[in-house]
XYZ file of N, CA and C in Angstrom:
378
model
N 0.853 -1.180 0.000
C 0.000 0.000 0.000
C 0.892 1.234 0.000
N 0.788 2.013 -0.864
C 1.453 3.054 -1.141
C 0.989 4.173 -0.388
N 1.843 5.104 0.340
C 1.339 5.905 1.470
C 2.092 7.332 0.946
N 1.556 8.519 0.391
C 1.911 9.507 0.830
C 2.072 10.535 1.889
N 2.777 10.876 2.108
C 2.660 12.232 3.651
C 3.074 13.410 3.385
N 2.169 14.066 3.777
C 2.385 15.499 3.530
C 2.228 15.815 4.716
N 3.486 17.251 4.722
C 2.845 18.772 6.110
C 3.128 20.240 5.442
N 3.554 20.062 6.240
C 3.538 21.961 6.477
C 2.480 22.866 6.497
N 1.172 22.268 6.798
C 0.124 22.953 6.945
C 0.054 23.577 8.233
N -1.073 24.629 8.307
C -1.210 25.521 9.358
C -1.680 26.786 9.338
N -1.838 27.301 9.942
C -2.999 28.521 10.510
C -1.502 30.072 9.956
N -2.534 30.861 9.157
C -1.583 31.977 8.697
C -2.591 32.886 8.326
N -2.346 34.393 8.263
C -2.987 35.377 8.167
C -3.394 35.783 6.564
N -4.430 36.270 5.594
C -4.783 36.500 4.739
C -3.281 37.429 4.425
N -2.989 36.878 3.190
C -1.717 37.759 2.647
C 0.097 36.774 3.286
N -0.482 36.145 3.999
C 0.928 35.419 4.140
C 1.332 34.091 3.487
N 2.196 33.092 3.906
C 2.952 32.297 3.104
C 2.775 30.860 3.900
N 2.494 29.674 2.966
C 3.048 28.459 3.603
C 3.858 28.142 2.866
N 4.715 26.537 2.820
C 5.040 25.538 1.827
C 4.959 24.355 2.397
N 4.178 23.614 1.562
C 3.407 22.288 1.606
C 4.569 21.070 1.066
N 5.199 20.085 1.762
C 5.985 19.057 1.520
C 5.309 17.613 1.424
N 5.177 17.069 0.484
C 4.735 15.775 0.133
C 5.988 14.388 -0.222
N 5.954 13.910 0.796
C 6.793 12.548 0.752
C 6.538 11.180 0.080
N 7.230 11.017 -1.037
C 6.607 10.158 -2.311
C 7.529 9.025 -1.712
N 6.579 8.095 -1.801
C 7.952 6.785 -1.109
C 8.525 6.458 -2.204
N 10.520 5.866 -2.432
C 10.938 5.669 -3.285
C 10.767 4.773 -4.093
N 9.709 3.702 -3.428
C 9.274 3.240 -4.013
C 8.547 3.624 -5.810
N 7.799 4.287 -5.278
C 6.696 4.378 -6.127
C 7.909 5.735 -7.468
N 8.515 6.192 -7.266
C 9.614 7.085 -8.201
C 10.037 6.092 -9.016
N 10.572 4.913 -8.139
C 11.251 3.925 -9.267
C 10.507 2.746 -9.736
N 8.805 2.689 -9.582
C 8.180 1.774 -10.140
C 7.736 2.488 -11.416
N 7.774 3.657 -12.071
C 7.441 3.982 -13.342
C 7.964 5.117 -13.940
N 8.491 4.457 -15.183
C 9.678 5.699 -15.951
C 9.786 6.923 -15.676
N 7.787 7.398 -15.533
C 7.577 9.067 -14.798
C 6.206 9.020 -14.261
N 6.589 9.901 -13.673
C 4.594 10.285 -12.263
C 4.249 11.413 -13.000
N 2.896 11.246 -12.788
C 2.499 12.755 -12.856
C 2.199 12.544 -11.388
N 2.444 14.058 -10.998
C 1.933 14.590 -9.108
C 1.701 15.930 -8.819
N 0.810 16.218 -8.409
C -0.185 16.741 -7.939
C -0.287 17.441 -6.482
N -1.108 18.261 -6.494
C -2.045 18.723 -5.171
C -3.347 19.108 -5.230
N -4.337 19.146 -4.041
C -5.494 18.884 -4.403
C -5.927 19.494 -3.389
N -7.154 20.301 -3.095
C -7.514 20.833 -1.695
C -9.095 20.601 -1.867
N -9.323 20.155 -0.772
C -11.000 19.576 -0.207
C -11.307 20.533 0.908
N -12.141 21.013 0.814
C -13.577 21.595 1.663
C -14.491 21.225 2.203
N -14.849 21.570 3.551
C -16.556 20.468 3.996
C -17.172 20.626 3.084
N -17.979 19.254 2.580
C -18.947 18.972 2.157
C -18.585 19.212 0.833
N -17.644 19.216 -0.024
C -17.013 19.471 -1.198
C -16.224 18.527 -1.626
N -15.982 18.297 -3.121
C -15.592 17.330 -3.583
C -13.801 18.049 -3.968
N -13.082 17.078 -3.806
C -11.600 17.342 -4.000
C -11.869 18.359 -5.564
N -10.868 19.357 -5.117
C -10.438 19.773 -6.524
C -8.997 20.029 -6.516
N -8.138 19.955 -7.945
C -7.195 20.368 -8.634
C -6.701 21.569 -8.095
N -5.507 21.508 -7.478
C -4.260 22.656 -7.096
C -3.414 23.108 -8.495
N -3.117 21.864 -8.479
C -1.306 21.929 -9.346
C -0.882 20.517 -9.840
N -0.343 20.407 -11.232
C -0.249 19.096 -11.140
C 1.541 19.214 -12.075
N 2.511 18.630 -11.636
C 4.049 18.034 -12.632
C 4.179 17.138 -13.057
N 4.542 16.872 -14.494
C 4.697 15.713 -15.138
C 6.596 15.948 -14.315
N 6.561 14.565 -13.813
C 8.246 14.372 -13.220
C 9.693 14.376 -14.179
N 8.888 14.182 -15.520
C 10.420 13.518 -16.678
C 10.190 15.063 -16.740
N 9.738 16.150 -17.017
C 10.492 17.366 -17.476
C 9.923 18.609 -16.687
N 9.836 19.542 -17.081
C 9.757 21.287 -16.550
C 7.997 22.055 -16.399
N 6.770 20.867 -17.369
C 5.768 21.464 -17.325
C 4.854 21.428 -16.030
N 4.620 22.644 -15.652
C 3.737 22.377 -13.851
C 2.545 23.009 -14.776
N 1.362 22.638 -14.022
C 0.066 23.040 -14.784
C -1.111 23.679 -13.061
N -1.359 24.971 -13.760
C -1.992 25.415 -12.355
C -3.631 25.335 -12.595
N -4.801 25.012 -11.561
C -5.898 26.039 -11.735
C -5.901 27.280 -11.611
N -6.866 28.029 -12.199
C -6.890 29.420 -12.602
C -6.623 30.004 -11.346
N -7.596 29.724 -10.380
C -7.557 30.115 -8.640
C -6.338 30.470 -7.825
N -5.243 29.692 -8.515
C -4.036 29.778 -7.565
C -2.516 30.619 -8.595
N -2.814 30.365 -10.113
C -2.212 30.947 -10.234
C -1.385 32.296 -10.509
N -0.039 32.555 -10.392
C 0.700 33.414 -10.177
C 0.717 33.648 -8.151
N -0.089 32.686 -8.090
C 0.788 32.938 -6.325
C 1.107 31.750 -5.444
N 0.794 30.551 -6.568
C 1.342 28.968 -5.664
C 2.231 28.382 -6.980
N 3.633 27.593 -6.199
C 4.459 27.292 -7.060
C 4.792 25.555 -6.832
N 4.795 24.747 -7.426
C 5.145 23.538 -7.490
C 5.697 23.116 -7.770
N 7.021 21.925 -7.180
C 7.820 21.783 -7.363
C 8.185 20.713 -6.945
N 9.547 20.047 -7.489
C 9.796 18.742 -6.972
C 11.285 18.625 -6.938
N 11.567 17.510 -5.928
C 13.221 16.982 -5.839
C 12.844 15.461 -5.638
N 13.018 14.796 -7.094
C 13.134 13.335 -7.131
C 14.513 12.514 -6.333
N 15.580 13.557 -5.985
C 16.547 13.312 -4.744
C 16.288 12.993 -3.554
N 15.348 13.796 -3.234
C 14.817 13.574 -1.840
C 13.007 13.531 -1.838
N 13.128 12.444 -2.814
C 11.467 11.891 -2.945
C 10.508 12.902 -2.352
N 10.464 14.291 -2.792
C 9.844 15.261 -2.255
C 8.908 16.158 -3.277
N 7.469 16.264 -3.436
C 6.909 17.273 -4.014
C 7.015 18.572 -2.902
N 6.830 19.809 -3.264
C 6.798 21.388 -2.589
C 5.536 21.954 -3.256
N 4.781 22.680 -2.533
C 4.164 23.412 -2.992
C 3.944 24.862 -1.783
N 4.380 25.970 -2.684
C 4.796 27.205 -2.709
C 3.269 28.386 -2.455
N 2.855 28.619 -1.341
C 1.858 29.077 -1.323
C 1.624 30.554 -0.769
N 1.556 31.238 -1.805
C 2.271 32.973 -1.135
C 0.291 33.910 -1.262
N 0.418 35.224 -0.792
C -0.167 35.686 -0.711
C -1.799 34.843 -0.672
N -1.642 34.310 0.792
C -2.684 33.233 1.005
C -4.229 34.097 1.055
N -5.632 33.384 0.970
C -6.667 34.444 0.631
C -7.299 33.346 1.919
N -8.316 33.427 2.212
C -9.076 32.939 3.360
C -10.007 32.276 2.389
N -9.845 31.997 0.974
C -10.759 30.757 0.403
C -9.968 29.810 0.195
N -8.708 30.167 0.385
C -7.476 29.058 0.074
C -8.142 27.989 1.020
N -8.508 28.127 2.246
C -8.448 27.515 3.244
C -9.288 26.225 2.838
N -8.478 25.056 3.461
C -8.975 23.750 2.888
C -8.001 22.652 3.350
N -8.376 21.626 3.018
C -6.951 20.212 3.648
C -6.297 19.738 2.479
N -5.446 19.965 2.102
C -4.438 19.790 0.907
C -4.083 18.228 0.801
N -4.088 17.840 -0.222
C -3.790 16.581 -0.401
C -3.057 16.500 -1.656
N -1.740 15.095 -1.600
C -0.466 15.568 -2.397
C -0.962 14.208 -3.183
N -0.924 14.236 -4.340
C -1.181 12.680 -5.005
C -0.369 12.067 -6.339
N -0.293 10.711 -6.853
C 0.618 10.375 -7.266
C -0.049 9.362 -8.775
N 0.506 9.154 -9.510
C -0.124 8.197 -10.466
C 1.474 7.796 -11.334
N 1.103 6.569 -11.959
C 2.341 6.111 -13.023
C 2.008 7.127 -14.669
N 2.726 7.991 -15.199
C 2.504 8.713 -16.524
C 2.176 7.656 -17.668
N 0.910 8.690 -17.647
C 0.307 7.368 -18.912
C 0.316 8.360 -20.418
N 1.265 9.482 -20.243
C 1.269 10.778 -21.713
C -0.391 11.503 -21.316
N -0.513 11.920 -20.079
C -1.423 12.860 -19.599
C -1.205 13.657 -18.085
N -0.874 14.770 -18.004
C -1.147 14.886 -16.438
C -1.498 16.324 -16.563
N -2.641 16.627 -15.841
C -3.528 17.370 -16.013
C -3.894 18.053 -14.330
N -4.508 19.031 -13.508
C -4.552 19.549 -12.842
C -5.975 18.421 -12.876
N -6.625 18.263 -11.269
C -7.518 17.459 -11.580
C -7.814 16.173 -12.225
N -7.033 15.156 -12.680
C -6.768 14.247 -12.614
C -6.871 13.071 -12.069
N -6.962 12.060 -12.287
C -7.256 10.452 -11.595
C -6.111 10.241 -11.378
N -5.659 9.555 -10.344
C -4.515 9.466 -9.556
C -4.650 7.988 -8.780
N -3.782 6.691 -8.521
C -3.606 6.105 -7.845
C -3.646 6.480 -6.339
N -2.376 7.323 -6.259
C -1.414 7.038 -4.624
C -2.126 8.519 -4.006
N -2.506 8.416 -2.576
C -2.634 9.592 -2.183
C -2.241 9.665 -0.602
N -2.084 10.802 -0.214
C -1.481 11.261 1.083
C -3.169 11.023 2.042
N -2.863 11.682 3.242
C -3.513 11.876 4.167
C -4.244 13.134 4.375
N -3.146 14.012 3.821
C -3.897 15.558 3.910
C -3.255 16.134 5.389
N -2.938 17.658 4.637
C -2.885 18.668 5.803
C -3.299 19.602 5.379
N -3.589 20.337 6.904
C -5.266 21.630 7.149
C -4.210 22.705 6.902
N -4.812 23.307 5.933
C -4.320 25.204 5.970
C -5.497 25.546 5.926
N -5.296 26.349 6.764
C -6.354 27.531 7.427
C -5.805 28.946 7.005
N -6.816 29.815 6.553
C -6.355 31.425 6.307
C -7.562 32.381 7.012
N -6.919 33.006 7.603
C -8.360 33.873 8.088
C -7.689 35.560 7.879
């Protein structure tokens, strides 16, 4: 069973900064040539939606409209680590982030079907 973990969540003021760390087990890096991976933020009573998603073999990050120009995504396949870069936070940001993983099938898309997923951590913005 493939387990992601993510943190760096937490309570921050409208206009300030987190960064979100997602721990990809090495496993799952070296079971397929490339991942697409992701982040995802859920709301009560709301269905997961699309953050950010990286195809791993090269440079393209793909944002929803909502976040971009102020959340950045990123990865170090060194230290089996996705980042996500979350600046000038708004108080709708607020939600439980979830980091997720799939084998590249020549698609990776923001919103996306995904195998592997984390547990989730709470950012809060007020």
């Amino acid at each position: 069973h493939v387990q992601l973990v993510e943190s760096g969540g937490g309570s921050v003021q409208a206009g300030g900064s987190l960064k979100l760390s997602c721990l990809v087990p090495r496993d799952t890096w070296r079971r397929f040539p490339n991942l697409c991976l992701a982040w995802f933020r859920q709301t009560p009573g709301q269905e997961r939606e699309g953050v950010a998603a990286i195809f791993s073999g090269g440079p393209y990050t793909y944002y929803a409209d909502w976040v971009k120009g102020r959340f950045t995504m990123s990865q170090d396949a060194d230290k089996n680590t996705l980042y996500l870069q979350m600046n000038n936070l708004k108080p709708e940001d607020t939600g439980m982030y979830y980091c997720a993983a799939e084998g590249y099938d020549g698609s990776c898309r923001v919103g996306g079907q995904f195998d592997y997923w984390g547990q989730g951590t709470q950012v809060t913005v007020s």
